[in-house]
mmCIF file of C-alpha atoms in Angstrom:
data_model
loop_
_atom_site.group_PDB
_atom_site.id
_atom_site.type_symbol
_atom_site.label_atom_id
_atom_site.label_comp_id
_atom_site.label_asym_id
_atom_site.label_seq_id
_atom_site.Cartn_x
_atom_site.Cartn_y
_atom_site.Cartn_z
ATOM 1 C CA MET A 540 -27.901 13.469 5.054
ATOM 2 C CA SER A 541 -26.308 14.609 1.798
ATOM 3 C CA LYS A 542 -26.792 12.654 -1.386
ATOM 4 C CA ILE A 543 -23.581 13.246 -3.742
ATOM 5 C CA ILE A 544 -23.404 10.090 -5.758
ATOM 6 C CA PRO A 545 -23.092 8.292 -1.853
ATOM 7 C CA PHE A 546 -20.291 6.058 -1.887
ATOM 8 C CA LYS A 547 -20.182 2.387 -0.306
ATOM 9 C CA ILE A 548 -16.757 2.208 1.555
ATOM 10 C CA PRO A 549 -16.556 -2.399 0.610
ATOM 11 C CA LYS A 550 -16.444 -3.053 4.585
ATOM 12 C CA SER A 551 -19.004 -4.546 6.999
ATOM 13 C CA GLN A 552 -21.280 -2.276 9.475
ATOM 14 C CA LYS A 553 -18.874 -3.975 12.071
ATOM 15 C CA GLU A 554 -16.190 -2.316 11.126
ATOM 16 C CA PHE A 555 -14.539 1.213 12.759
ATOM 17 C CA LEU A 556 -11.286 2.031 10.789
ATOM 18 C CA ARG A 557 -10.755 -0.081 7.268
ATOM 19 C CA PHE A 558 -7.510 0.228 5.335
ATOM 20 C CA GLN A 559 -7.165 0.549 1.226
ATOM 21 C CA ILE A 560 -4.830 0.446 -1.495
ATOM 22 C CA ASP A 561 -6.006 2.901 -4.326
ATOM 23 C CA GLU A 562 -3.674 1.672 -7.366
ATOM 24 C CA GLY A 563 -4.412 2.462 -10.989
ATOM 25 C CA LYS A 564 -3.865 4.193 -14.445
ATOM 26 C CA HIS A 565 -5.669 6.984 -12.604
ATOM 27 C CA PHE A 566 -7.987 7.847 -9.526
ATOM 28 C CA TYR A 567 -12.701 7.316 -8.951
ATOM 29 C CA GLY A 568 -13.372 10.784 -10.431
ATOM 30 C CA LYS A 569 -16.701 11.249 -9.978
ATOM 31 C CA LEU A 570 -17.956 13.756 -7.518
ATOM 32 C CA HIS A 571 -18.374 11.251 -4.325
ATOM 33 C CA GLN A 572 -19.384 11.085 -0.662
ATOM 34 C CA HIS A 573 -18.818 8.651 2.136
ATOM 35 C CA PRO A 574 -20.637 9.408 6.068
ATOM 36 C CA GLU A 575 -16.520 8.113 7.415
ATOM 37 C CA TRP A 576 -14.015 9.836 8.042
ATOM 38 C CA GLN A 577 -11.154 9.634 5.263
ATOM 39 C CA LEU A 578 -7.328 10.374 6.308
ATOM 40 C CA THR A 579 -5.846 9.197 1.970
ATOM 41 C CA LEU A 580 -1.906 9.400 1.675
ATOM 42 C CA ILE A 581 -1.198 10.049 -2.330
ATOM 43 C CA LEU A 582 2.016 8.213 -3.304
ATOM 44 C CA GLU A 583 2.187 8.648 -6.569
ATOM 45 C CA GLY A 584 -0.184 10.870 -9.255
ATOM 46 C CA LYS A 585 -0.595 14.297 -9.979
ATOM 47 C CA GLY A 586 -3.833 15.804 -10.487
ATOM 48 C CA GLN A 587 -6.918 18.565 -9.519
ATOM 49 C CA LEU A 588 -8.523 17.834 -5.310
ATOM 50 C CA MET A 589 -12.300 19.366 -5.629
ATOM 51 C CA VAL A 590 -13.614 20.013 -1.918
ATOM 52 C CA GLY A 591 -16.247 21.681 -1.898
ATOM 53 C CA ASP A 592 -15.372 25.733 -2.603
ATOM 54 C CA TYR A 593 -11.772 24.648 -3.127
ATOM 55 C CA LEU A 594 -9.860 23.629 -6.373
ATOM 56 C CA GLY A 595 -5.947 22.372 -5.663
ATOM 57 C CA ARG A 596 -3.914 20.504 -6.817
ATOM 58 C CA PHE A 597 -3.124 17.079 -5.036
ATOM 59 C CA GLU A 598 0.697 15.885 -5.769
ATOM 60 C CA PRO A 599 3.111 12.524 -3.714
ATOM 61 C CA GLY A 600 4.286 13.053 -0.075
ATOM 62 C CA ASP A 601 -0.001 14.823 -0.192
ATOM 63 C CA ILE A 602 -1.944 14.017 2.881
ATOM 64 C CA TYR A 603 -6.045 14.673 4.069
ATOM 65 C CA LEU A 604 -7.935 14.097 6.313
ATOM 66 C CA LEU A 605 -12.654 15.275 5.129
ATOM 67 C CA SER A 606 -14.765 14.661 8.142
ATOM 68 C CA SER A 607 -18.225 12.418 6.462
ATOM 69 C CA ASN A 608 -20.056 12.973 4.013
ATOM 70 C CA VAL A 609 -18.190 15.656 2.049
ATOM 71 C CA PRO A 610 -18.703 15.846 -1.582
ATOM 72 C CA HIS A 611 -14.582 16.078 -2.480
ATOM 73 C CA VAL A 612 -13.137 13.993 -6.163
ATOM 74 C CA PHE A 613 -9.459 13.234 -6.586
ATOM 75 C CA ARG A 614 -8.979 13.766 -11.037
ATOM 76 C CA SER A 615 -6.174 13.418 -11.861
ATOM 77 C CA ASP A 616 -4.780 14.692 -14.816
ATOM 78 C CA GLU A 617 -5.846 14.110 -18.520
ATOM 79 C CA GLU A 618 -2.271 11.589 -19.134
ATOM 80 C CA TYR A 619 -3.594 9.516 -16.598
ATOM 81 C CA PHE A 620 -6.285 8.532 -18.054
ATOM 82 C CA ALA A 621 -4.307 7.529 -21.921
ATOM 83 C CA SER A 622 -3.909 4.520 -22.628
ATOM 84 C CA GLU A 623 -0.285 4.674 -24.366
ATOM 85 C CA ASN A 624 0.963 6.530 -20.991
ATOM 86 C CA GLN A 625 2.988 4.733 -18.200
ATOM 87 C CA LYS A 626 1.872 7.100 -15.388
ATOM 88 C CA LYS A 627 0.268 5.626 -12.547
ATOM 89 C CA SER A 628 -1.493 7.271 -8.922
ATOM 90 C CA ARG A 629 -1.245 5.622 -6.499
ATOM 91 C CA SER A 630 -2.618 6.313 -2.350
ATOM 92 C CA ASN A 631 -3.198 4.117 0.801
ATOM 93 C CA THR A 632 -6.505 5.684 3.136
ATOM 94 C CA LEU A 633 -8.017 5.516 6.489
ATOM 95 C CA PHE A 634 -11.655 5.153 6.521
ATOM 96 C CA PHE A 635 -12.791 6.192 10.145
ATOM 97 C CA ASP A 636 -16.002 4.063 10.748
ATOM 98 C CA PHE A 637 -17.035 6.366 13.726
ATOM 99 C CA ASP A 638 -20.954 5.014 14.407
ATOM 100 C CA ALA A 639 -19.519 1.213 14.680
ATOM 101 C CA LEU A 640 -18.146 1.816 17.818
ATOM 102 C CA GLY A 641 -21.439 3.051 19.435
ATOM 103 C CA LYS A 642 -23.303 5.893 20.995
ATOM 104 C CA GLU A 643 -22.511 4.469 24.433
ATOM 105 C CA ILE A 644 -18.575 5.227 23.626
ATOM 106 C CA TRP A 645 -18.924 9.056 23.354
ATOM 107 C CA ALA A 646 -20.093 8.911 27.596
ATOM 108 C CA VAL A 647 -17.191 7.336 28.738
ATOM 109 C CA GLU A 648 -14.970 10.420 29.777
ATOM 110 C CA GLU A 649 -10.976 9.385 28.195
ATOM 111 C CA PHE A 650 -12.442 9.910 24.468
ATOM 112 C CA LEU A 651 -14.716 13.510 25.596
ATOM 113 C CA ALA A 652 -11.095 14.949 24.151
ATOM 114 C CA LEU A 653 -11.248 12.778 21.053
ATOM 115 C CA LYS A 654 -15.656 13.616 20.495
ATOM 116 C CA GLN A 655 -14.654 17.621 21.446
ATOM 117 C CA TRP A 656 -11.961 17.563 18.102
ATOM 118 C CA MET A 657 -13.901 16.130 16.116
ATOM 119 C CA MET A 658 -17.152 18.244 16.312
ATOM 120 C CA THR A 659 -14.999 21.128 15.280
ATOM 121 C CA ILE A 660 -13.695 19.088 11.930
ATOM 122 C CA LYS A 661 -15.528 20.678 9.190
ATOM 123 C CA GLY A 662 -14.925 19.663 5.303
ATOM 124 C CA CYS A 663 -11.212 18.957 4.386
ATOM 125 C CA TYR A 664 -7.692 19.522 5.554
ATOM 126 C CA SER A 665 -4.042 19.520 4.289
ATOM 127 C CA ILE A 666 -1.763 17.509 6.599
ATOM 128 C CA GLN A 667 1.586 20.164 7.908
ATOM 129 C CA GLY A 668 3.860 21.068 9.820
ATOM 130 C CA LYS A 669 5.925 18.024 12.471
ATOM 131 C CA LYS A 670 4.177 15.267 12.701
ATOM 132 C CA LYS A 671 3.458 15.343 8.705
ATOM 133 C CA GLU A 672 6.021 12.178 8.035
ATOM 134 C CA SER A 673 5.303 9.771 10.974
ATOM 135 C CA ILE A 674 1.852 9.615 9.992
ATOM 136 C CA GLY A 675 3.003 8.937 6.496
ATOM 137 C CA ARG A 676 4.914 6.275 7.447
ATOM 138 C CA SER A 677 1.696 5.462 9.825
ATOM 139 C CA ILE A 678 -0.551 4.728 7.178
ATOM 140 C CA GLN A 679 1.634 3.109 4.779
ATOM 141 C CA ARG A 680 3.239 0.608 7.257
ATOM 142 C CA PHE A 681 -0.968 -0.336 8.385
ATOM 143 C CA GLY A 682 -2.115 -2.985 6.377
ATOM 144 C CA VAL A 683 -0.046 -5.198 8.331
ATOM 145 C CA ASN A 684 -1.893 -4.543 11.798
ATOM 146 C CA ALA A 685 -4.793 -6.637 12.739
ATOM 147 C CA GLY A 686 -7.180 -6.505 16.343
ATOM 148 C CA LEU A 687 -6.138 -4.956 18.676
ATOM 149 C CA GLU A 688 -2.918 -3.775 17.186
ATOM 150 C CA LYS A 689 -4.711 -1.674 14.051
ATOM 151 C CA PHE A 690 -7.589 -0.621 16.621
ATOM 152 C CA LEU A 691 -4.863 1.145 18.687
ATOM 153 C CA ALA A 692 -3.425 2.375 15.931
ATOM 154 C CA ALA A 693 -6.149 3.964 14.212
ATOM 155 C CA LEU A 694 -6.174 5.560 17.439
ATOM 156 C CA THR A 695 -2.623 6.703 17.639
ATOM 157 C CA ILE A 696 -2.780 8.240 14.158
ATOM 158 C CA LEU A 697 -6.249 10.157 15.092
ATOM 159 C CA LYS A 698 -4.452 11.209 18.006
ATOM 160 C CA SER A 699 -1.783 12.578 16.655
ATOM 161 C CA LEU A 700 -4.408 14.536 14.214
ATOM 162 C CA GLN A 701 -6.112 16.635 17.154
ATOM 163 C CA GLU A 702 -2.528 17.294 18.562
ATOM 164 C CA MET A 703 -1.622 18.954 15.272
ATOM 165 C CA GLU A 704 -2.115 22.654 15.347
ATOM 166 C CA ALA A 705 -0.788 22.034 10.923
ATOM 167 C CA LEU A 706 -4.632 21.258 9.583
ATOM 168 C CA VAL A 707 -4.834 23.314 7.475
ATOM 169 C CA GLN A 708 -8.733 24.250 6.477
ATOM 170 C CA LEU A 709 -9.323 23.782 2.299
ATOM 171 C CA ASN A 710 -12.652 24.430 2.185
ATOM 172 C CA GLN A 711 -14.149 27.924 3.453
ATOM 173 C CA MET A 712 -17.684 26.919 3.012
ATOM 174 C CA MET A 713 -19.646 24.213 3.892
ATOM 175 C CA PRO A 714 -23.438 23.330 2.703
ATOM 176 C CA GLY A 715 -26.445 24.848 4.785
ATOM 177 C CA LYS A 716 -28.773 22.116 4.007
ATOM 178 C CA ASP A 717 -28.803 18.996 2.840
ATOM 179 C CA TYR A 718 -29.275 18.415 -0.985
ATOM 180 C CA SER A 719 -32.200 15.218 -2.822
ATOM 181 C CA GLU A 720 -30.522 12.815 -3.954
ATOM 182 C CA LEU A 721 -31.199 14.532 -7.865
ATOM 183 C CA GLU A 722 -29.200 17.612 -6.437
ATOM 184 C CA GLY A 723 -26.174 15.625 -6.016
ATOM 185 C CA LYS A 724 -26.288 13.312 -9.041
ATOM 186 C CA ARG A 725 -26.701 16.465 -10.845
ATOM 187 C CA MET A 726 -23.567 17.971 -9.764
ATOM 188 C CA GLY A 727 -21.427 15.339 -9.467
ATOM 189 C CA ASN A 728 -22.951 15.596 -13.731
ATOM 190 C CA VAL A 729 -21.678 19.017 -13.846
ATOM 191 C CA MET A 730 -18.253 18.296 -12.102
ATOM 192 C CA GLN A 731 -17.315 15.726 -14.315
ATOM 193 C CA PHE A 732 -18.603 17.340 -17.571
ATOM 194 C CA ILE A 733 -15.763 21.012 -16.863
ATOM 195 C CA LEU A 734 -13.461 18.289 -15.123
ATOM 196 C CA ALA A 735 -12.735 17.317 -18.426
ATOM 197 C CA GLU A 736 -14.372 19.210 -20.809
ATOM 198 C CA SER A 737 -12.589 22.678 -19.406
ATOM 199 C CA GLN A 738 -9.998 22.319 -22.483
ATOM 200 C CA ARG A 739 -12.068 24.355 -25.297
ATOM 201 C CA ASN A 740 -14.345 26.753 -25.587
ATOM 202 C CA ILE A 741 -17.759 25.814 -23.109
ATOM 203 C CA ALA A 742 -20.727 27.974 -23.880
ATOM 204 C CA LEU A 743 -22.230 28.115 -20.776
ATOM 205 C CA HIS A 744 -26.302 26.813 -22.276
ATOM 206 C CA GLU A 745 -23.903 23.371 -23.373
ATOM 207 C CA VAL A 746 -23.440 22.657 -19.276
ATOM 208 C CA ALA A 747 -26.687 24.156 -17.996
ATOM 209 C CA GLU A 748 -27.873 21.344 -20.027
ATOM 210 C CA VAL A 749 -25.772 18.948 -18.362
ATOM 211 C CA ALA A 750 -27.416 19.525 -15.574
ATOM 212 C CA ASN A 751 -30.950 19.696 -16.674
ATOM 213 C CA MET A 752 -31.574 23.640 -15.999
ATOM 214 C CA SER A 753 -32.427 26.274 -17.464
ATOM 215 C CA LYS A 754 -29.528 28.475 -17.730
ATOM 216 C CA GLU A 755 -30.310 31.524 -15.440
ATOM 217 C CA ALA A 756 -31.677 28.613 -12.697
ATOM 218 C CA PHE A 757 -28.218 26.968 -12.866
ATOM 219 C CA CYS A 758 -25.701 30.270 -12.124
ATOM 220 C CA ARG A 759 -28.076 30.114 -8.588
ATOM 221 C CA PHE A 760 -27.808 26.120 -7.962
ATOM 222 C CA PHE A 761 -23.927 27.210 -8.924
ATOM 223 C CA LYS A 762 -23.126 29.837 -7.275
ATOM 224 C CA GLU A 763 -24.929 27.542 -3.139
ATOM 225 C CA ARG A 764 -23.246 25.100 -4.625
ATOM 226 C CA THR A 765 -19.744 25.888 -5.336
ATOM 227 C CA GLY A 766 -19.706 29.631 -3.951
ATOM 228 C CA LYS A 767 -18.343 30.628 -6.999
ATOM 229 C CA THR A 768 -20.035 31.369 -10.213
ATOM 230 C CA PHE A 769 -19.781 28.606 -13.242
ATOM 231 C CA THR A 770 -16.980 31.183 -15.474
ATOM 232 C CA GLU A 771 -14.729 31.795 -11.911
ATOM 233 C CA PHE A 772 -14.403 28.625 -11.473
ATOM 234 C CA LEU A 773 -13.741 26.783 -15.087
ATOM 235 C CA ASN A 774 -10.805 30.208 -14.759
ATOM 236 C CA GLN A 775 -9.839 28.627 -11.576
ATOM 237 C CA LEU A 776 -9.700 24.921 -12.906
ATOM 238 C CA ARG A 777 -7.804 26.418 -15.676
ATOM 239 C CA ILE A 778 -4.836 28.115 -14.314
ATOM 240 C CA HIS A 779 -4.521 24.699 -12.178
ATOM 241 C CA LYS A 780 -4.482 23.000 -15.110
ATOM 242 C CA ALA A 781 -1.795 25.779 -16.478
ATOM 243 C CA CYS A 782 0.555 25.665 -13.521
ATOM 244 C CA HIS A 783 0.459 21.867 -13.801
ATOM 245 C CA HIS A 784 1.757 22.419 -17.451
ATOM 246 C CA LEU A 785 4.602 25.645 -16.184
ATOM 247 C CA GLN A 786 5.891 23.408 -13.701
ATOM 248 C CA GLU A 787 7.025 20.536 -15.753
ATOM 249 C CA SER A 788 6.149 20.748 -19.636
ATOM 250 C CA ASP A 789 9.127 22.633 -21.967
ATOM 251 C CA LEU A 790 5.921 24.376 -23.832
ATOM 252 C CA SER A 791 5.451 27.928 -23.482
ATOM 253 C CA VAL A 792 3.052 30.172 -22.038
ATOM 254 C CA SER A 793 0.757 30.819 -25.412
ATOM 255 C CA GLN A 794 0.472 27.315 -25.834
ATOM 256 C CA ILE A 795 -0.364 26.583 -22.480
ATOM 257 C CA ALA A 796 -2.911 29.545 -22.695
ATOM 258 C CA TYR A 797 -5.091 27.817 -25.681
ATOM 259 C CA GLN A 798 -4.302 23.763 -24.912
ATOM 260 C CA THR A 799 -6.107 25.284 -20.993
ATOM 261 C CA GLY A 800 -8.965 26.559 -22.612
ATOM 262 C CA PHE A 801 -8.048 30.281 -23.463
ATOM 263 C CA GLN A 802 -8.905 31.499 -25.992
ATOM 264 C CA ASN A 803 -6.372 34.722 -26.361
ATOM 265 C CA LEU A 804 -2.807 35.082 -24.600
ATOM 266 C CA SER A 805 -3.981 38.815 -22.730
ATOM 267 C CA ASN A 806 -7.257 36.516 -20.672
ATOM 268 C CA PHE A 807 -5.317 33.981 -19.737
ATOM 269 C CA ASN A 808 -2.241 36.692 -18.747
ATOM 270 C CA ARG A 809 -4.631 38.169 -16.205
ATOM 271 C CA ALA A 810 -6.415 35.278 -15.285
ATOM 272 C CA PHE A 811 -3.456 33.618 -14.201
ATOM 273 C CA LYS A 812 -2.452 36.529 -11.889
ATOM 274 C CA LYS A 813 -5.074 37.337 -10.729
ATOM 275 C CA TYR A 814 -5.429 33.347 -8.865
ATOM 276 C CA THR A 815 -1.492 33.491 -8.317
ATOM 277 C CA HIS A 816 -0.382 36.807 -7.587
ATOM 278 C CA HIS A 817 2.672 36.458 -10.510
ATOM 279 C CA THR A 818 2.284 36.238 -14.380
ATOM 280 C CA PRO A 819 3.289 32.962 -15.937
ATOM 281 C CA LYS A 820 6.449 33.916 -16.537
ATOM 282 C CA ALA A 821 7.152 34.836 -13.541
ATOM 283 C CA PHE A 822 5.737 31.384 -11.528
ATOM 284 C CA ARG A 823 7.865 29.961 -14.188
ATOM 285 C CA LYS A 824 11.167 31.335 -12.578
ATOM 286 C CA GLN A 825 9.920 30.563 -10.003
ATOM 287 C CA VAL A 826 9.563 27.157 -9.324
ATOM 288 C CA GLN A 827 12.534 26.957 -11.295
ATOM 289 C CA PHE A 828 15.027 28.617 -8.954
#
């Protein structure tokens, strides 16, 4: 089993479903994983979602499904970490522990379709389509359920997910092998460093030192686990942050370029068009429209 910063969900070993409310200035900001499946509804807060080779933004109303032991992090935007900022982050999450049901349940004919569906779900998915709103409402009111009602409500949500045609897979690459705890912690430290320092010029030797590796070994290590080179990943992260500023601030394009870590405007414009297929000015006009 992969061990990228193992995370212990506060539940008993015999509990199939745990409902959790996360509320504070920002979400848990470290790359982590757990054996439970996760269904998360974002209610407040914005930031970067990172899952395997996927890097994208999350915002209120988004719903995500993650299968077992998928390394991930919901990294709140920098303003949520500022002490003077009054912004909050809030989410509702369901954790499904299928092992708590025991192996015998999968021999029951009524659970065969669910088992077959689960075998096809690998990684992280964005919930879209007609049933998104009803699933969101079910997650929000889930806290009132207990006992058999809780179990039935969980099965109803799983049935809705199973029947959905609009599960959009976000990550394209799953690890081809299990990693040691040392490798997992190393990757977690690297991601934490990149997310925190991406607004400045990061030299390759700096991030290699965080991983306690040579530059050459780090480049191989990083590409195997993300499907991207360090430079590609860093630029993509910066472009996502730039999109956020273009949408929600009045900063000029050049100000945004420098604030997100680009050393000159031409490099920023070139990278922005590569990842979004728009110029920064065209993107801002499109969003405003």
